[in-house]
XYZ file of C-alpha atoms in Angstrom:
357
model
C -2.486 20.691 -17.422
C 0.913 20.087 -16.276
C 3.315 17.748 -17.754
C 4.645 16.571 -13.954
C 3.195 13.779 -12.756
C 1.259 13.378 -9.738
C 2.058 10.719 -6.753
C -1.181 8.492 -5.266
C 0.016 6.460 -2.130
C -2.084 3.924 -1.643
C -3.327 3.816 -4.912
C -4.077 -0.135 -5.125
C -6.303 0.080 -2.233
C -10.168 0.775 -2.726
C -10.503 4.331 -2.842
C -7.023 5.012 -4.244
C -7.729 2.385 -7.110
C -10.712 4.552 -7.757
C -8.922 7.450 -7.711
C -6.242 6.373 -10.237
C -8.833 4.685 -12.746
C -10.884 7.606 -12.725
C -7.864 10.313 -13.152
C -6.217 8.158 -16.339
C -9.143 7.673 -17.871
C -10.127 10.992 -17.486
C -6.507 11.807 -19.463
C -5.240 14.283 -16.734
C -1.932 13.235 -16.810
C 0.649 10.614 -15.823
C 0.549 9.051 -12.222
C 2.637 7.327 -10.056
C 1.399 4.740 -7.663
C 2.853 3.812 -4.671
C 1.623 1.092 -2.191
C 3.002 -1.609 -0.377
C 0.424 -3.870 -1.106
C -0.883 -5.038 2.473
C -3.809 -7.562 2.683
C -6.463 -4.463 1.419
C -3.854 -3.512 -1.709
C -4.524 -5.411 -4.874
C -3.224 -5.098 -8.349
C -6.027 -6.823 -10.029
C -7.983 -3.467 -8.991
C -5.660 -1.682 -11.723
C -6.028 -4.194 -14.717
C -7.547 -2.044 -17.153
C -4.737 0.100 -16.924
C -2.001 -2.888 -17.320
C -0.794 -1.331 -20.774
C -1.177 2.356 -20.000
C 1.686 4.262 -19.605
C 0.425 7.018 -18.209
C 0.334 4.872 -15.027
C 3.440 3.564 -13.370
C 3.204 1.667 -10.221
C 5.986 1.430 -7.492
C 6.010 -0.733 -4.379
C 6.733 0.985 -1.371
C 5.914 1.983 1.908
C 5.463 5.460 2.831
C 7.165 4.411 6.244
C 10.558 3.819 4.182
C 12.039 7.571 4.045
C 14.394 6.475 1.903
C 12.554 5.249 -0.797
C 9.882 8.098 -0.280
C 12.782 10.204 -1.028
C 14.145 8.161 -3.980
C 10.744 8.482 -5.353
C 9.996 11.818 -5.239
C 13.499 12.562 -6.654
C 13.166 10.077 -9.607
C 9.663 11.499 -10.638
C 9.324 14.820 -9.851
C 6.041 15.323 -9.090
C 3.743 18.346 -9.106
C 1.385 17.094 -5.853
C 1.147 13.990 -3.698
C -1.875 12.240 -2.935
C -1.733 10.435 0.633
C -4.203 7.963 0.816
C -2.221 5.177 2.472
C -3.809 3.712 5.435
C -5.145 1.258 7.660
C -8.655 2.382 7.680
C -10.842 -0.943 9.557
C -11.806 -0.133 12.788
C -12.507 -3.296 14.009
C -9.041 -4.550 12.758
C -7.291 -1.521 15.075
C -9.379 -2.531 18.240
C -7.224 -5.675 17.796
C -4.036 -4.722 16.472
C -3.816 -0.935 17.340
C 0.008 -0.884 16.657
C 0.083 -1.311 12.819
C -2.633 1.813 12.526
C 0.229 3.616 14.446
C 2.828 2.498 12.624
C 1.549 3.590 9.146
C -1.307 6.218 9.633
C 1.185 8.401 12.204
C 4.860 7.528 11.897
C 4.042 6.668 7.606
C 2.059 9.933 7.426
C 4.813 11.913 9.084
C 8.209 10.417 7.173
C 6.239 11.319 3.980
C 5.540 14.795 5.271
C 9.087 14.871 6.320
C 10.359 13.334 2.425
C 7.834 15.772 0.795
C 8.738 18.761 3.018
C 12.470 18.257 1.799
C 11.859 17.838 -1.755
C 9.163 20.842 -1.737
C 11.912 23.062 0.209
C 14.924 22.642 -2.706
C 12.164 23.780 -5.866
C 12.463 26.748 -7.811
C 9.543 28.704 -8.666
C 6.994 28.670 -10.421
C 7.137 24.981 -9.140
C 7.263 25.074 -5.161
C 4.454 27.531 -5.186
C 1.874 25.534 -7.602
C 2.954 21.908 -5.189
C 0.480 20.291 -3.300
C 0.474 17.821 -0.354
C -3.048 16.894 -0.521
C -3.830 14.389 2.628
C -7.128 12.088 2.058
C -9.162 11.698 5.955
C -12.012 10.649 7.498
C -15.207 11.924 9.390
C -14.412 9.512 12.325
C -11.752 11.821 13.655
C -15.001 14.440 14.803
C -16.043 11.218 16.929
C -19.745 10.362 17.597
C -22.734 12.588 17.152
C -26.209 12.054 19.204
C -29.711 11.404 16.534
C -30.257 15.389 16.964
C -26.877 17.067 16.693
C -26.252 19.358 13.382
C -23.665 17.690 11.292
C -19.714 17.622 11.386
C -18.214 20.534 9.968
C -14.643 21.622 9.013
C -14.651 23.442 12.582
C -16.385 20.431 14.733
C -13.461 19.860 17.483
C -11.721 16.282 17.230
C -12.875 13.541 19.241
C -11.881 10.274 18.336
C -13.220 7.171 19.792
C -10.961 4.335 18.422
C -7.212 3.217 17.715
C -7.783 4.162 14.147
C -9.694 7.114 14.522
C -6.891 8.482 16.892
C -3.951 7.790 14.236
C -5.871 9.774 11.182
C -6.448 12.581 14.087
C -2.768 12.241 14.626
C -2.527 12.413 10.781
C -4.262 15.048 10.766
C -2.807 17.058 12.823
C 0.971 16.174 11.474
C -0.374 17.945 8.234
C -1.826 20.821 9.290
C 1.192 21.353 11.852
C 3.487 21.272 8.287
C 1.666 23.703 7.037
C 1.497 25.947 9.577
C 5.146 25.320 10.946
C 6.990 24.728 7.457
C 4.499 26.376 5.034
C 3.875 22.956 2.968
C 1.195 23.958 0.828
C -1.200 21.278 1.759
C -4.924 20.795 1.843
C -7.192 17.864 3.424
C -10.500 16.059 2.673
C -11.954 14.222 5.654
C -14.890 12.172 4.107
C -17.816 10.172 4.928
C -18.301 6.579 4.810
C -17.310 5.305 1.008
C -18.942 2.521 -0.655
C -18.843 0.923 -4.641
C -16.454 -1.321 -6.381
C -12.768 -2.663 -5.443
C -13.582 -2.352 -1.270
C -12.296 -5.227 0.603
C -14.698 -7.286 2.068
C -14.534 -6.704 5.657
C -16.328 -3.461 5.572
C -20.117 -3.966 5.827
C -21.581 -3.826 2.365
C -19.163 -5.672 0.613
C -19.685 -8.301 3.340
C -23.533 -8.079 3.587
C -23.613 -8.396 -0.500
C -21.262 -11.428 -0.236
C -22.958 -13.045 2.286
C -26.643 -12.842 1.115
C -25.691 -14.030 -2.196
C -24.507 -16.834 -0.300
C -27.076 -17.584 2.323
C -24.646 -16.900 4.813
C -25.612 -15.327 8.209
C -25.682 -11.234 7.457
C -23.878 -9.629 11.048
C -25.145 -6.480 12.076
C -23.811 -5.092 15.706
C -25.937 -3.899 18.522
C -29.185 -2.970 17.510
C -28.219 -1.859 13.866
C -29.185 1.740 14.553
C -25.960 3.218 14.008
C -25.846 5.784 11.308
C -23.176 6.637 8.725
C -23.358 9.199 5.727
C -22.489 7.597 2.872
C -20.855 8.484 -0.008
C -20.053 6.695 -3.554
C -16.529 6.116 -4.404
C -16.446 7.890 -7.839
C -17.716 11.142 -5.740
C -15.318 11.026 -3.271
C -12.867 10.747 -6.396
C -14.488 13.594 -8.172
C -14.354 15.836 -4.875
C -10.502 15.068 -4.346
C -9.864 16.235 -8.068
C -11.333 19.464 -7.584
C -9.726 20.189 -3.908
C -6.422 19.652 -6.020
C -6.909 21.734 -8.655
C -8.865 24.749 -6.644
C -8.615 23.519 -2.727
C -6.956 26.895 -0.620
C -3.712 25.368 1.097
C -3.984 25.545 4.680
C -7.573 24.092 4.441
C -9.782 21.453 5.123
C -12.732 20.342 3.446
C -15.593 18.053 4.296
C -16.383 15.698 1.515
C -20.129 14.052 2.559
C -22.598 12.180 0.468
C -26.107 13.712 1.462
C -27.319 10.309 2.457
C -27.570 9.497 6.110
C -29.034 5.821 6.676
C -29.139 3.261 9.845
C -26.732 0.056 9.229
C -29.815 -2.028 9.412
C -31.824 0.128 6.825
C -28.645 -0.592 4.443
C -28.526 -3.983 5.261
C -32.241 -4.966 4.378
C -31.959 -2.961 1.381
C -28.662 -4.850 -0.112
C -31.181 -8.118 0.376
C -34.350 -6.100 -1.425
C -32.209 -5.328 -4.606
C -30.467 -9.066 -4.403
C -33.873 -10.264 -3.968
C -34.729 -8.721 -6.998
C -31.868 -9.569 -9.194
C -31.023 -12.679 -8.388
C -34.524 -14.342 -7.203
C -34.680 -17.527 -5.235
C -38.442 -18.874 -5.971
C -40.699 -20.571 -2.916
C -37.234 -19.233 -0.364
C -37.189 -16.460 1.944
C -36.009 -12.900 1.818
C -32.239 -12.808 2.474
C -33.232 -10.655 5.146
C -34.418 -13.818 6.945
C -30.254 -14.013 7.433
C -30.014 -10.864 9.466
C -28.128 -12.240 12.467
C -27.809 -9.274 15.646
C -24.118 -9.866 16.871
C -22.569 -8.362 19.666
C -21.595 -4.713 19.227
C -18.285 -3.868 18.667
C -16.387 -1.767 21.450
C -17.096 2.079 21.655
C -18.883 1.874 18.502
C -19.784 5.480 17.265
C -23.559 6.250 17.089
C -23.569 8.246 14.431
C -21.574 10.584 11.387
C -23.237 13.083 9.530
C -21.161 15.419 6.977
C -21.745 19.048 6.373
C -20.052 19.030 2.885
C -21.303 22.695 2.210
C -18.141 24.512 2.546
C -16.551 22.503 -0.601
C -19.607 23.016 -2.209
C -19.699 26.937 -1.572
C -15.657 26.967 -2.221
C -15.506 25.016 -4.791
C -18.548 23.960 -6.507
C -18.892 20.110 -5.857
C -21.651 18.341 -4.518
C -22.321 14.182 -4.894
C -23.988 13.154 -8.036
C -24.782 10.010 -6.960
C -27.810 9.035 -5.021
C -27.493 6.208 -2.447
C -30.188 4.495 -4.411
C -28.320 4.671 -7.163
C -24.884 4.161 -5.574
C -25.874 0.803 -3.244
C -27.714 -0.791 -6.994
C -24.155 -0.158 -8.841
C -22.580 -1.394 -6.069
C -24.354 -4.820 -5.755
C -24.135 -4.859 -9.514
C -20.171 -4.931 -9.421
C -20.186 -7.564 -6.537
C -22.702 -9.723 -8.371
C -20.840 -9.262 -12.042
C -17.207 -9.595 -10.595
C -17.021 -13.318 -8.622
C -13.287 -13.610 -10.224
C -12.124 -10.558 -8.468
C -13.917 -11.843 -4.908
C -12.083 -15.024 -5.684
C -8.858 -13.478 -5.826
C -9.130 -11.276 -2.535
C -10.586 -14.055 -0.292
C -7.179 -15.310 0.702
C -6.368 -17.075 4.188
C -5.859 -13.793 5.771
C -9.899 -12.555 4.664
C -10.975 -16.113 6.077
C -9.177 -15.441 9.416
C -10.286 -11.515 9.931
C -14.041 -13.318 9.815
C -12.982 -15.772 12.464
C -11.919 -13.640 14.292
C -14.077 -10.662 14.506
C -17.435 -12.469 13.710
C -17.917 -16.118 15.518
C -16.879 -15.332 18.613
C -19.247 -12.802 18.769
């Protein structure tokens, strides 16, 4: 393993955290973290690594060339890690602009930084650099109940403001490589779920709110379907993508578990149910409220994930049923941590998007 470090932007958001707790304690070598620490970025994610120095965290936003540049001049790094984003769909249906301002312009001034600091390295270091640029499945768009799942080749079709900027992303990177030769590879992924994701997204929210008797919102007629895939896999495909990815390439990164929103929903309130009873009351499922559906929601994603899996040998290890029982675990055995993210701004986003509906 290489001495240089490696650069995670983003890395105090929920996947990124992942990402960084997994890679230190796995010992593969130091890491710098770079966020800017928006409403979704939190420290408190990284606590166990507060006295590790093998981890070094930097604020910053990848929109700042100059301090992109600074960075990647101070550290030196052997690959970057791109994971900053605004990723909440309903937050870009009302505020489109920010998703533009840091999923396009941010992904393309650190292209831009990284393309100039890749450019000036000797070998054997500029040919073993990687730009490795973490996506989504949404950019495919919306497939009907019978279509064969995304692939790497499925043409892009995006149906909302954030959707379009990781497209846009997307395409930035691949036109780097192609134009520039900026050895880069990119993961588009399924729907992620497990510990450190902000609350908005719908099984944080649905665990928070049954434990709470709160009403449980599910759009439309809760038949929308979403592949989804644990955290900690996601993490483990982006590792090997790194170390044995082809540059130039994509790969899909899908969890094998396909499930309707409302079949998640009332099984979040089964396991709560279970672990923390409420004698002679109802199911929380009694608190399944229909809402109104959100606009141009996508019907359904589905991930073909076997090209990483012929390429490079990685499949999920993690069953939903396993994955959603963690999950609920970590929400029910970490009440400090909700505490801390639940600022004015949380309580606002659910006014917003939820009671006028």
């Amino acid at each position: 393993m290489s001495s240089d470090p490696i650069i995670v932007t983003g890395g105090a958001g929920f996947i990124g955290s992942n990402f960084v707790l997994d890679w230190v304690s796995a010992g593969l070598g130091s890491l710098i973290n770079f966020d800017k620490l928006t409403y979704a970025g939190n420290l408190r994610n990284l606590d166990a690594l507060r006295d590790n120095d093998t981890h070094t965290f930097v604020r910053g936003d990848v929109g700042d060339s100059a301090s992109v540049t600074q960075l990647l001049q101070q550290y030196r790094p052997r690959a970057v890690l791109h994971f900053a984003a605004e990723s909440h769909v309903d937050r870009s249906i009302h505020g489109p602009e920010d998703f533009v301002a840091t999923n396009v312009t941010g992904t393309f001034r650190l292209l831009e930084a990284a393309r100039g600091y890749w450019s000036a390295l000797p070998e054997p270091e500029k040919g073993a650099f990687r730009f490795l640029h973490v996506s989504t499945d949404e950019v495919f768009g919306s497939l009907q109940m019978d279509e064969a799942p995304f692939t790497e080749e499925s043409r892009f079709a995006p149906n909302s403001p954030y959707a379009a900027s990781k497209a846009s992303a997307d395409h930035l990177v691949r036109a780097y490589h192609h134009t520039y030769g900026l050895p880069v590879v990119t993961v588009n992924c399924s729907n992620n779920y497990g510990p450190f994701q902000f609350p908005e997204k719908l099984i944080p929210l649905i665990i928070l709110n049954a434990v709470e008797g709160k009403p449980l919102p599910v759009y439309g007629d809760g038949l929308n379907v979403r592949d989804w895939l644990y955290v900690k896999d996601h993490c483990s495909a982006i590792r090997a993508v790194l170390e044995r990815g082809r540059t130039g390439e994509t790969y899909n990164v899908g969890g094998n578990s396909e499930r309707a929103n409302i079949d998640v929903v009332k099984r979040i309130c089964a396991i709560i149910d279970e672990l923390r009873p409420q004698p002679g009351k109802p199911s929380r499922d009694t608190q399944i409220r229909y809402v109104t559906d959100r606009p141009g929601h996508d019907r359904r994603y589905a991930i073909d994930a076997n090209k990483i899996e012929r390429e490079l040998g990685w499949k999920p290890s993690v069953t939903f049923e396993e994955g959603i029982r963690s999950t609920v675990l970590w929400y029910l055995n970490n009440q400090e941590w909700i505490e801390g993210v639940r600022t004015g701004d949380y309580r606002n986003w659910l006014e917003l998007n939820y009671v006028s509906r």
